[in-house]
Amino acid sequence: MRYTVQKHSYREPYSTRHSAQASKHPHPSPMSSPAAFCAAEPTAGLASSANSPGLSASALHAQLWRASHLGSNPRPCVSSGFAALDAELPGGGWPTHGLSEILQNTAAHLEWRLLSPALQALLSEPAQQRPLLLINPPLMPNLPGLQASGLPPRLLVWIQASSPQQQLWATEQAIKANAAAAVLAWLPQARPEQIRRLQSHAQACSTPVFLLRPVGVQTQPSAAPLRLTLRAGRDWCLHLHILKRRGPCHEGELALLALPAGLQQVLTPRMLSQPWPLRPEISTTPSRPHHALARPAPAAALGIA
Amino acid sequence: MHWLALLLPPPSASPEPSAQLALAWWALQFTPRVACLEEAVVLEVQSSLRLFGGAPALHRSLQPRAEQAGIALHAAAWAPSSLGALALARSRPGLDEALQWPAEQAFAEQLDALPLATLSACLPHLPMLARLGLRRLGELRRLPRPALARRFGQGLLLALDRAYGELAEAHAWVEIPEQFQARLELPQRSDNAMALQHHAQHLLLQLCAWLAARHAGVLGLTLRWEHDAMRAREIASHGELRLQTAEISRDYRHLSRLLNEHLLRLQLPAPVGEISLHAEAILPLRELSAKLLAPGASEGGEPQESITQLLERLALRLGAEQLRCGQLREDHRPEQMQQWQAWPGPSCQAQARLAACPQPSWLLPEPLRLEVQRDQPLYQGPLQLLAGPQRVEGGWWQAAGQPAQRDYFLALSETAGALWIFHERLPAGRLDEQGWFLHGFFA
């Protein structure tokens, strides 16, 4: 049996967390042979914990997975509310103790459709009324619409930061404080090393942290253990592709039926069943009018020529 | 008698003379019988052991409580006498093993094994005692008492008896002042606000200890400073910095972080010679019970700071207007259905009825005028109108602005998803304001 242990070559900004770093290999995950084992913890953590007799075998096995199988997440996960998506995510839901990066087209705004079931469950815990932090949202959150999605307005805090440094600082403080129900941060300009820094803080954070970024950054490496792209389909489905996860490469796209909140009452079954567009494309060149009286008279008939 | 002796780090590490007083004030939260004994603070906690859940629980809670108040405890020990506790604390720096009392060993045996230097009364006679071949307290105690008294005086015998608990001790108890006043003259003049930070933290430490003794918290602080005489004529002789907290607090870490944020943006006009700290709105602090169950592995980490503290710090750095919390309002115009205001908003929120029609989850701050082609609105391609119109007319009662007359439609775009667009209905004379506008996204 052969174990491949990934070498972490990055420079860690914090020296205190050497044993708690998750694997931060550049995307995509190197899944060379299906027989290989991958380690969720880098060299230092694995080597020291394997040598120490205090670590049980089950704890070690929770950090290992076969490259052809989906990894299990020893940390608690938050169900996404979509059974098809839960089946594809390691641990069966949105991870805690790590970043989840969601990439989407800058013109599209699909985040609430994807996240509202999970956020609704997080915010409805009666014991701890912890707010949801929205850091640097691209537009003004509309409370009536969000309330229809199940997010109560008194638990939403909108944090607007002007410069990218302040956005990152606010996100980092929110992650470090570990006091919110969840953190949603729109960081279009964050660089890979800044994401890595956030990820190293997020390992101590017991709530989900979602980074929403433009789809153009999918070619950049990222330290987030979960990355996915999101696009709207012609039907009312969200088309989701997992770029990176602790498990095998994700083939194809998941189609999740997610209607925007409140639209069930206005959409007819025909609108729901038929893909867009309902009617043929409007031609951009003006068509000739068919009515005889509306047709311009030929030049010959007017006796000009 | 259950005496605790608390030792601060040696003076080289903390040069402040007020640190011992701050520690004594802080210790007043455990018992009213607190005294300063030489370099240590001793407290008699026999009568309050039950309140704190027994001696082991009290010993365990010392370190976290001291950390929260910003006090660095160097050593702690307990014994039936205050001098004995002090000797034990001096001999064993550290908090964990010193408070573990070996049950099989009597107190006198423990004290017998300590070196002579742990009892201050021995210090003047140390060379002579060493020449006599004495190194431990037990060896000294076994000598004949009359001869010892003749050779070294009554003081040594008295101290020895008091340490072993055979003679009663008398202490001058520390009393808490009614008003908190702390001032500090800086060792050197400084016009750098960050240089004030170090000194202000010492004052803050005293304040937190004073608050702990009174079981109270503050809602605001004022840091005042006096400029020295070498300032320009137009500069006032003093200045001050006011600091407000959202909830009653005596958490040293939180208050010092808030103070740092304020000092970061402070520009001092002239060098400062003296600072003082004043507390405003001292209110009783209701302490919450701790959790019954320890946080397990499944629950994950505890919050590092409360959400209020986090948002307070964010508001300080980013600006108060940048942190917003929202409130629903009953109106028909989408831009009036909600109101975002600076955090923290009003404590009680009015209940608003939900709108009957679907509402978008994102709203544009200003409606965006859409291109129109053949009477069809365009937004990144042609739009398909799915549902509508929903007619909204309102706002005529407001003097500012003009009343809204709009027909809202649900439109579908291939790239941007479902949109909330409206068609402005205005009198025909104002053609430039008519047209299609994008107002929100259904996300």
XYZ file of C-alpha atoms in Angstrom:
748
model
C 0.000 0.000 0.000
C 1.459 3.305 -1.002
C 0.775 6.609 0.622
C 1.431 9.782 -1.252
C 1.824 12.699 0.997
C 1.550 16.117 -0.517
C 4.348 18.504 0.075
C 3.171 21.984 0.888
C 5.397 24.456 -0.769
C 3.727 27.687 0.133
C 4.955 30.085 2.738
C 2.613 30.050 5.687
C 2.083 33.504 7.147
C 1.373 32.157 10.605
C 3.710 29.874 12.421
C 1.216 28.786 15.047
C -0.999 26.642 12.896
C 1.406 24.210 11.359
C -0.431 21.162 12.504
C -3.846 22.397 11.470
C -3.303 23.364 7.874
C -5.422 21.735 5.323
C -4.110 20.644 1.992
C -3.580 23.645 -0.200
C -2.355 22.192 -3.390
C -3.099 24.271 -6.418
C -6.214 23.539 -8.293
C -7.031 21.082 -9.759
C -6.358 18.388 -7.211
C -3.666 16.034 -8.373
C -5.467 12.746 -8.573
C -2.900 10.744 -10.446
C -3.773 7.123 -9.797
C -6.905 5.757 -8.204
C -4.889 3.553 -5.882
C -3.113 6.491 -4.351
C -4.185 7.925 -1.054
C -4.386 11.615 -0.498
C -3.828 13.349 2.777
C -5.988 16.198 3.923
C -3.274 17.446 6.221
C 0.129 18.402 4.894
C 3.418 16.752 5.631
C 4.151 18.259 8.991
C 0.798 17.451 10.499
C 0.639 13.935 9.113
C 4.158 12.946 9.988
C 3.960 14.214 13.537
C 0.553 12.754 14.161
C 1.446 9.391 12.698
C 4.460 9.156 14.964
C 2.628 10.218 18.068
C 0.931 7.282 19.741
C -1.925 9.488 20.988
C -3.631 9.722 17.598
C -6.125 6.977 17.032
C -6.343 5.140 13.752
C -9.855 6.414 13.137
C -8.755 10.018 13.473
C -6.014 9.389 10.948
C -8.360 7.637 8.581
C -10.752 10.548 8.659
C -8.035 12.611 7.014
C -7.307 10.077 4.300
C -9.412 9.095 1.378
C -9.047 6.990 -1.693
C -8.623 9.170 -4.729
C -11.503 7.537 -6.530
C -13.902 8.005 -3.619
C -15.388 11.054 -2.027
C -13.551 12.108 1.112
C -15.337 12.184 4.399
C -15.259 15.344 6.409
C -14.634 14.782 10.120
C -16.038 18.240 10.831
C -19.770 18.866 10.974
C -21.261 20.028 7.701
C -24.327 22.085 6.925
C -26.740 20.457 4.549
C -27.164 22.472 1.391
C -30.842 21.593 1.067
C -30.291 19.927 -2.315
C -29.958 16.159 -2.071
C -28.074 15.942 -5.364
C -25.530 18.485 -4.207
C -25.140 16.946 -0.753
C -24.265 13.656 -2.403
C -21.389 15.300 -4.269
C -19.943 17.273 -1.359
C -17.473 15.618 1.017
C -19.185 15.242 4.372
C -22.614 15.703 2.842
C -22.971 19.467 2.919
C -21.305 22.848 3.003
C -18.090 22.514 5.002
C -17.311 24.311 8.214
C -13.686 24.979 9.202
C -12.849 25.962 5.660
C -13.729 28.281 2.842
C -16.257 27.510 0.121
C -15.626 29.461 -3.021
C -18.528 30.042 -5.385
C -17.698 31.427 -8.807
C -20.366 32.930 -11.010
C -20.734 35.264 -13.901
C -20.519 38.878 -12.809
C -23.826 39.705 -14.462
C -25.657 36.839 -12.769
C -26.787 36.926 -9.174
C -27.630 33.394 -8.168
C -26.207 33.147 -4.667
C -29.442 33.347 -2.715
C -31.049 30.623 -4.805
C -28.175 28.287 -4.012
C -27.495 29.225 -0.413
C -30.821 30.181 1.077
C -31.844 26.642 2.218
C -28.599 26.233 4.144
C -28.616 29.781 5.492
C -32.229 29.431 6.517
C -31.344 26.388 8.592
C -28.381 28.190 10.148
C -30.375 31.281 11.062
C -33.349 29.415 12.444
C -31.423 27.827 15.306
C -33.356 29.221 18.239
C -30.602 28.861 20.819
C -28.184 31.313 19.313
C -29.547 34.221 17.367
C -26.350 34.947 15.548
C -26.507 37.235 12.542
C -25.465 36.587 8.988
C -22.678 38.887 7.852
C -22.800 40.148 4.260
C -19.443 41.657 3.448
C -19.219 43.876 0.398
C -22.335 42.707 -1.461
C -22.430 43.939 -5.069
C -25.921 45.462 -4.799
C -28.308 46.492 -2.090
C -29.803 43.426 -0.386
C -33.566 43.669 -0.589
C -35.068 42.671 2.722
C -38.605 41.764 1.559
C -37.173 39.364 -0.991
C -34.756 37.872 1.508
C -37.481 37.439 4.052
C -39.397 35.448 1.476
C -36.309 33.207 1.203
C -36.499 32.568 4.924
C -33.789 34.973 6.055
C -35.176 37.236 8.791
C -34.175 40.892 8.290
C -33.078 41.475 11.872
C -30.363 38.842 11.499
C -28.730 40.386 8.446
C -25.806 42.780 8.813
C -24.547 44.513 5.703
C -20.870 45.462 5.931
C -19.719 47.697 3.134
C -15.979 48.163 2.781
C -14.598 50.491 0.176
C -11.102 49.269 -0.561
C -10.017 45.657 -1.197
C -7.772 45.807 1.869
C -10.689 46.728 4.061
C -12.846 44.012 2.536
C -10.178 41.456 3.317
C -9.618 42.838 6.779
C -13.311 42.768 7.604
C -13.616 39.217 6.278
C -10.614 38.092 8.268
C -11.915 39.636 11.470
C -15.323 38.076 10.940
C -13.744 34.656 10.386
C -11.430 34.998 13.361
C -14.191 36.096 15.700
C -16.214 32.985 14.804
C -19.309 34.702 16.151
C -21.644 34.909 13.153
C -24.068 32.288 11.871
C -22.282 32.400 8.514
C -20.101 34.797 6.562
C -20.799 35.713 2.948
C -18.039 37.772 1.404
C -17.921 39.112 -2.123
C -14.212 39.443 -2.855
C -13.760 40.013 -6.572
C -10.181 41.258 -6.304
C -8.651 38.916 -3.747
C -5.354 37.346 -4.733
C -4.480 33.667 -4.154
C -2.197 34.400 -1.203
C -4.924 36.423 0.444
C -7.390 33.579 0.008
C -4.813 31.282 1.565
C -4.533 33.564 4.553
C -8.298 33.568 4.982
C -8.325 29.789 4.697
C -5.736 29.404 7.432
C -7.960 31.477 9.710
C -11.092 29.652 8.614
C -9.761 26.353 9.944
C -10.637 27.521 13.428
C -14.039 28.826 12.372
C -16.964 26.552 13.137
C -19.372 28.268 10.745
C -19.466 28.120 6.947
C -17.644 30.874 5.096
C -18.694 31.517 1.509
C -16.545 33.561 -0.834
C -18.400 34.770 -3.918
C -16.108 35.606 -6.773
C -16.279 36.120 -10.534
C -15.967 33.085 -12.730
C -12.846 34.517 -14.346
C -10.691 33.607 -11.360
C -11.196 29.890 -11.837
C -7.833 29.655 -13.546
C -6.115 31.058 -10.466
C -5.037 28.625 -7.766
C -7.004 28.815 -4.565
C -6.529 27.439 -1.077
C -10.238 26.961 -0.516
C -10.953 23.224 -0.123
C -14.213 23.550 -2.047
C -14.644 25.522 -5.261
C -17.546 25.453 -7.643
C -18.877 27.389 -10.570
C -22.481 28.381 -10.866
C -24.519 29.474 -13.859
C -28.148 29.898 -14.643
C -29.709 27.584 -17.152
C -32.425 28.159 -19.696
C -34.782 26.278 -17.434
C -35.130 27.281 -13.780
C -32.172 25.185 -12.765
C -28.835 26.199 -11.342
C -26.033 24.491 -13.223
C -23.218 23.759 -10.867
C -19.809 22.290 -11.513
C -17.461 21.410 -8.674
C -13.958 22.505 -9.596
C -12.218 21.276 -6.501
C -13.165 19.073 -3.593
C -11.681 16.397 -1.390
C -12.575 13.615 -3.702
C -12.500 12.633 -7.353
C -12.871 15.124 -10.171
C -16.442 16.143 -10.742
C -17.656 15.208 -14.197
C -20.383 17.136 -15.900
C -22.761 19.530 -14.248
C -25.356 19.246 -11.543
C -28.727 20.748 -12.372
C -30.483 21.885 -9.219
C -34.033 23.082 -9.530
C -34.091 26.283 -7.483
C -36.744 28.880 -8.055
C -36.190 32.373 -6.752
C -38.243 32.872 -3.620
C -41.798 33.936 -4.214
C -41.891 33.158 -7.915
C -43.862 29.932 -7.496
C -47.046 31.925 -7.202
C -46.633 33.866 -10.438
C -45.118 31.272 -12.739
C -47.469 29.030 -14.613
C -46.655 25.359 -15.074
C -45.987 26.048 -18.736
C -43.374 28.656 -17.896
C -41.746 26.248 -15.468
C -41.649 23.323 -17.828
C -40.509 25.064 -20.969
C -36.946 26.165 -21.356
C -36.135 29.711 -22.215
C -37.083 31.385 -24.558
C -40.778 30.753 -24.702
C -41.093 32.320 -28.123
C -38.721 32.569 -31.058
C -35.892 35.028 -31.025
C -36.818 38.555 -31.960
C -35.032 39.253 -35.197
C -32.921 42.343 -35.098
C -33.499 43.326 -38.744
C -36.868 44.920 -39.326
C -39.113 42.519 -41.188
C -41.147 43.643 -44.135
C -44.700 44.569 -43.249
C -47.156 42.206 -44.793
C -50.118 44.443 -45.190
C -50.539 45.741 -48.715
C -51.335 49.268 -47.646
C -48.378 49.471 -45.366
C -45.965 48.383 -48.079
C -44.039 51.193 -49.755
C -45.160 51.611 -53.295
C -42.720 50.435 -55.973
C -40.971 53.265 -57.731
C -42.332 52.194 -61.101
C -45.898 52.462 -59.902
C -45.353 56.070 -58.969
C -43.979 56.825 -62.374
C -40.731 58.238 -61.095
C -38.400 56.307 -63.311
C -8.226 29.645 56.820
C -7.579 29.358 53.133
C -5.018 31.876 52.002
C -4.141 32.466 48.383
C -0.966 34.278 47.441
C -0.792 35.798 43.944
C 2.515 36.894 42.500
C 3.090 39.178 39.538
C 6.007 38.696 37.170
C 9.329 40.067 38.512
C 9.620 43.874 38.351
C 11.895 43.855 35.336
C 9.046 42.573 33.210
C 6.389 44.999 34.480
C 7.838 48.215 35.837
C 4.502 49.692 36.866
C 4.135 50.241 40.626
C 0.379 50.339 40.200
C 0.260 46.756 38.969
C 0.133 45.361 42.494
C -2.726 47.659 43.387
C -4.570 46.630 40.227
C -4.074 42.983 41.149
C -5.385 43.661 44.667
C -8.453 45.407 43.262
C -9.021 42.569 40.889
C -8.740 40.045 43.753
C -11.485 41.888 45.632
C -14.019 40.107 43.436
C -13.271 36.882 45.318
C -13.304 38.117 48.888
C -13.259 41.397 50.820
C -10.186 40.239 52.760
C -7.359 41.150 50.425
C -4.029 42.546 51.518
C -0.762 43.546 49.896
C 2.029 41.543 51.461
C 5.492 42.545 50.291
C 5.517 42.093 46.507
C 2.489 39.790 46.494
C -1.230 40.040 47.024
C -2.714 37.657 49.582
C -6.390 36.947 49.977
C -8.344 34.907 52.467
C -11.085 33.019 50.641
C -12.329 30.538 53.240
C -15.745 32.161 53.514
C -16.336 32.437 49.759
C -15.194 28.962 48.725
C -18.779 27.740 48.508
C -19.773 30.593 46.247
C -17.106 29.682 43.738
C -17.856 25.983 43.807
C -15.098 24.811 46.110
C -11.388 25.352 46.310
C -10.373 23.389 43.167
C -12.905 25.254 41.035
C -11.726 28.578 42.397
C -8.108 27.686 41.718
C -8.923 26.644 38.183
C -10.839 29.840 37.480
C -7.965 32.088 38.573
C -6.012 31.923 35.344
C -8.869 32.482 32.837
C -10.304 35.317 34.899
C -6.907 36.970 35.191
C -6.359 36.617 31.459
C -9.654 38.276 30.733
C -8.741 41.171 32.989
C -5.347 41.474 31.297
C -3.385 40.448 34.370
C -0.369 38.197 33.903
C -0.167 35.971 36.958
C 3.318 34.691 37.593
C 2.607 32.341 40.473
C -0.149 31.395 42.860
C -0.266 29.123 45.877
C -2.534 28.452 48.789
C -1.804 27.613 52.392
C -3.424 27.951 55.821
C -1.341 31.071 56.500
C -0.572 34.044 54.321
C 3.199 33.935 54.860
C 3.158 30.228 54.135
C 1.223 30.779 50.934
C 3.677 33.485 49.912
C 6.633 31.199 50.597
C 5.069 28.421 48.556
C 4.284 30.777 45.694
C 7.846 32.089 45.660
C 9.308 28.623 45.595
C 7.131 27.320 42.770
C 6.486 29.785 39.994
C 3.647 28.721 37.768
C -0.013 28.193 38.316
C -0.776 24.578 37.697
C 1.382 22.522 39.976
C 1.583 25.106 42.761
C -2.138 24.937 43.414
C -2.181 21.147 43.502
C -1.997 20.297 47.133
C -0.431 16.863 47.724
C -2.888 15.258 50.076
C -0.475 12.902 51.739
C 1.880 15.698 52.713
C 1.047 17.946 55.638
C 1.427 21.674 55.283
C 4.284 21.802 57.833
C 6.263 19.186 55.900
C 5.884 21.182 52.700
C 7.064 24.332 54.392
C 9.999 22.481 55.996
C 11.357 21.619 52.575
C 11.408 25.222 51.299
C 14.667 27.190 51.042
C 15.261 29.923 53.596
C 15.071 32.727 51.051
C 11.344 32.190 50.565
C 10.672 33.765 53.978
C 11.519 37.450 53.864
C 12.414 37.642 57.570
C 15.348 35.313 56.886
C 16.830 37.494 54.174
C 18.948 39.805 56.424
C 20.448 36.783 58.181
C 21.023 34.595 55.150
C 24.862 34.651 55.183
C 24.993 33.819 58.866
C 22.416 31.077 58.538
C 24.336 29.632 55.622
C 27.501 29.584 57.710
C 25.554 27.682 60.359
C 24.781 25.090 57.719
C 21.068 25.877 57.499
C 19.417 25.797 54.106
C 15.788 24.886 54.667
C 13.031 26.281 56.865
C 12.638 22.963 58.664
C 16.261 22.987 59.804
C 15.844 26.502 61.153
C 12.687 25.536 62.998
C 14.360 22.616 64.750
C 16.903 24.909 66.460
C 16.259 25.792 70.121
C 13.960 28.814 70.209
C 15.538 30.864 73.063
C 18.946 30.672 71.424
C 17.463 31.598 68.059
C 15.697 34.607 69.568
C 18.892 35.782 71.280
C 20.966 35.403 68.129
C 18.611 36.763 65.458
C 15.950 38.706 67.344
C 12.247 38.179 67.873
C 11.307 39.054 64.311
C 12.562 35.850 62.788
C 10.760 33.673 65.316
C 7.536 35.604 64.902
C 7.669 35.277 61.112
C 8.421 31.586 61.407
C 5.476 31.012 63.754
C 3.143 33.013 61.550
C 4.212 31.119 58.472
C 3.468 27.812 60.176
C 0.103 29.073 61.308
C 0.930 28.931 65.000
C 0.469 32.647 65.528
C -2.270 34.893 64.284
C -1.486 37.350 61.520
C -2.669 40.921 61.177
C -3.217 42.573 57.811
C -4.250 45.935 56.543
C -7.047 45.075 54.153
C -7.164 46.760 50.775
C -10.213 48.942 50.284
C -11.733 49.857 46.990
C -12.078 53.595 46.357
C -15.551 54.911 45.661
C -14.488 56.805 42.554
C -12.107 55.506 39.973
C -9.285 57.868 39.257
C -6.101 56.878 37.588
C -3.462 59.159 36.195
C -0.037 58.443 34.931
C 2.840 60.731 34.191
C 4.643 59.479 31.139
C 8.338 58.693 31.543
C 9.052 60.763 28.455
C 7.068 63.287 26.460
C 5.604 61.851 23.336
C 3.518 63.183 20.482
C 2.922 59.774 18.985
C -0.530 58.454 19.764
C 0.618 54.853 19.568
C 3.173 55.546 22.290
C 0.295 56.495 24.543
C -1.238 53.115 23.952
C 1.184 51.221 26.151
C 0.631 53.563 29.076
C -3.085 53.812 28.589
C -3.320 50.052 28.806
C -1.902 50.138 32.314
C -4.654 52.518 33.318
C -7.202 50.375 31.581
C -5.938 47.383 33.539
C -6.565 49.236 36.775
C -10.000 50.238 35.611
C -10.948 46.666 34.743
C -9.700 45.471 38.147
C -11.662 48.201 39.870
C -14.767 47.264 37.901
C -14.280 43.599 38.741
C -14.187 44.431 42.438
C -17.421 46.402 42.135
C -19.057 43.753 39.902
C -19.792 46.470 37.387
C -19.064 47.390 33.784
C -18.793 50.582 31.785
C -20.572 51.953 28.763
C -17.964 54.563 28.007
C -14.457 55.704 28.767
C -12.642 58.978 28.477
C -8.921 59.141 28.044
C -7.619 62.630 28.825
C -4.159 63.902 28.273
C -2.272 67.009 29.295
C 0.120 68.637 26.916
C 3.326 69.902 28.420
C 4.367 73.539 28.563
C 6.465 73.347 25.398
C 3.513 73.582 23.051
C 2.482 76.165 20.524
C 0.387 78.996 21.802
C -2.798 78.144 19.961
C -2.929 74.558 21.197
C -5.122 73.828 24.211
C -3.527 72.517 27.345
C -5.316 69.199 27.224
C -7.343 66.934 25.005
C -9.551 63.925 25.408
C -10.773 60.852 23.610
C -14.237 59.462 24.211
C -14.956 55.821 23.649
C -18.363 54.181 23.711
C -19.267 50.531 23.837
C -22.538 49.040 22.707
C -23.000 46.841 25.736
C -21.833 47.016 29.317
C -18.386 45.538 29.462
C -15.351 45.167 31.598
C -13.542 42.868 29.196
C -10.005 44.156 29.124
C -9.201 42.671 25.731
C -12.191 44.245 24.078
C -11.713 47.650 25.675
C -8.037 47.739 24.833
C -8.746 46.783 21.217
C -11.291 49.575 20.990
C -8.810 51.989 22.512
C -6.171 50.914 20.020
C -8.513 51.521 17.108
C -9.224 55.001 18.403
C -5.571 55.782 19.025
C -4.644 54.600 15.526
C -6.590 57.473 14.009
C -5.589 60.072 16.572
C -3.236 62.914 15.699
C -1.701 64.611 18.713
C -1.043 68.324 18.197
C 1.705 68.531 20.812
C 3.725 66.246 23.092
C 1.818 64.696 25.959
C 3.134 64.600 29.499
C 0.357 63.009 31.490
C -2.665 60.854 30.837
C -5.656 59.966 32.942
C -8.562 57.602 32.480
C -12.134 58.222 33.558
C -15.038 55.850 33.450
C -18.476 56.979 32.396
C -21.772 55.313 33.091
C -20.703 52.648 35.540
C -23.495 50.116 35.624
C -23.853 46.756 37.334
C -22.817 43.955 35.029
C -25.048 40.927 35.030
C -22.842 37.953 34.461
C -24.283 35.076 32.520
C -23.991 31.545 33.731
C -21.469 29.408 31.999
C -22.620 26.592 29.755
C -23.600 23.383 31.452
C -22.001 21.165 28.840
C -18.478 21.678 27.721
C -18.219 22.383 23.987
C -17.602 19.064 22.351
C -15.661 18.292 19.223
C -18.845 18.383 17.185
C -19.694 21.903 18.216
C -16.399 23.277 17.095
C -14.645 26.282 18.469
C -16.144 28.759 20.824
C -16.590 32.294 19.562
C -13.415 34.249 20.059
C -15.352 37.396 20.766
C -19.014 38.247 20.866
C -20.733 39.463 17.740
C -21.316 42.867 19.307
C -17.638 43.308 19.997
C -16.739 42.265 16.471
C -19.215 44.649 14.865
C -18.113 47.463 17.141
C -14.542 47.058 16.005
C -15.554 46.820 12.350
C -17.687 49.961 12.673
C -14.777 51.801 14.217
C -12.353 50.916 11.448
C -14.677 51.062 8.451
C -16.876 53.925 9.597
C -20.197 53.824 11.395
C -22.213 54.209 8.193
C -20.596 51.190 6.573
C -22.216 48.719 8.946
C -25.911 48.603 8.332
C -28.835 46.706 9.644
C -32.161 46.783 7.950
C -35.764 47.136 8.824
C -38.901 46.388 6.849
C -41.393 49.142 6.182
C -44.873 48.965 4.837
C -44.875 50.623 1.455
C -45.581 49.685 -2.109
C -42.490 51.131 -3.705
C -39.628 48.622 -3.589
C -37.053 51.245 -2.649
C -39.205 52.263 0.332
C -40.021 48.789 1.553
C -36.829 48.629 3.561
C -34.652 50.984 5.440
C -30.979 50.402 6.061
C -29.450 52.341 8.898
C -26.198 52.397 10.776
C -25.633 49.492 13.123
C -26.934 49.076 15.814
C -30.438 49.984 14.771
C -33.426 50.422 17.038
C -33.751 47.657 19.569
C -37.405 46.906 18.884
C -38.419 46.348 15.307
C -41.851 47.105 14.035
C -43.642 44.187 12.462
C -44.332 44.819 8.809
C -46.688 42.870 6.625
C -45.129 41.071 3.712
C -45.787 42.314 0.223
C -48.304 40.216 -1.631
C -46.307 39.986 -4.830
C -42.850 38.442 -5.190
C -39.969 40.726 -4.349
C -36.429 40.541 -5.704
C -33.546 39.716 -3.400
C -31.182 42.310 -4.842
C -32.159 45.887 -5.490
C -30.314 48.424 -7.573
C -29.586 51.610 -5.636
C -30.852 53.625 -8.619
C -33.075 52.148 -11.321
C -31.053 51.494 -14.454
C -32.487 52.738 -17.731
C -32.691 49.912 -20.241
C -32.121 50.097 -23.963
C -35.258 49.585 -25.975
C -35.438 47.925 -29.344
C -38.747 47.687 -31.141
C -40.502 48.474 -27.855
C -38.750 45.527 -26.226
C -36.405 46.199 -23.276
C -32.884 44.857 -23.590
C -30.481 43.900 -20.825
C -27.532 41.855 -22.043
C -29.716 40.533 -24.776
C -33.471 40.548 -25.259
C -35.706 40.143 -22.261
C -38.704 37.901 -22.040
C -41.566 39.315 -19.993
C -42.962 36.496 -17.887
C -45.460 38.020 -15.512
C -47.004 41.373 -14.952
C -47.843 44.105 -14.933
C -48.013 44.893 -11.276
C -49.018 48.513 -10.993
C -47.461 50.610 -8.240
C -48.646 54.117 -7.596
C -47.620 55.946 -4.507
C -45.531 58.545 -2.885
C -47.808 61.477 -3.679
C -47.955 62.255 0.051
C -44.261 62.933 0.153
C -43.185 66.426 -0.746
C -39.722 65.453 -1.904
C -39.373 63.646 -5.185
C -42.162 62.791 -7.504
C -44.807 60.157 -7.100
C -44.019 56.792 -8.575
C -46.281 55.427 -11.313
C -44.814 52.195 -12.477
C -45.799 48.908 -14.004
C -43.542 46.158 -12.750
C -42.830 43.088 -14.844
C -40.958 39.910 -14.153
C -38.497 39.505 -17.008
C -36.146 36.701 -17.859
C -32.680 37.203 -19.281
C -30.534 34.399 -20.569
C -27.392 35.540 -18.792
C -28.678 37.435 -15.774
C -31.599 35.274 -14.712
C -34.894 36.685 -13.501
C -35.116 40.479 -13.360
C -37.563 42.925 -11.848
C -38.088 45.682 -14.412
C -40.630 48.442 -14.588
C -42.125 50.739 -17.137
C -42.513 54.292 -15.966
C -45.941 55.726 -16.564
C -45.788 59.473 -16.576
C -47.743 62.198 -18.325
C -46.935 62.360 -21.990
C -45.143 65.675 -21.722
C -42.184 64.172 -19.905
C -41.032 61.768 -22.536
C -37.421 61.779 -21.367
C -38.410 60.119 -18.105
C -40.469 57.399 -19.669
C -39.096 54.056 -20.601
C -37.990 50.752 -19.157
C -35.892 50.500 -16.021
C -34.160 47.616 -14.287
C -34.765 47.699 -10.555
C -33.813 44.361 -9.076
C -32.605 40.806 -9.463
C -34.320 37.664 -8.349
C -31.341 35.735 -7.103
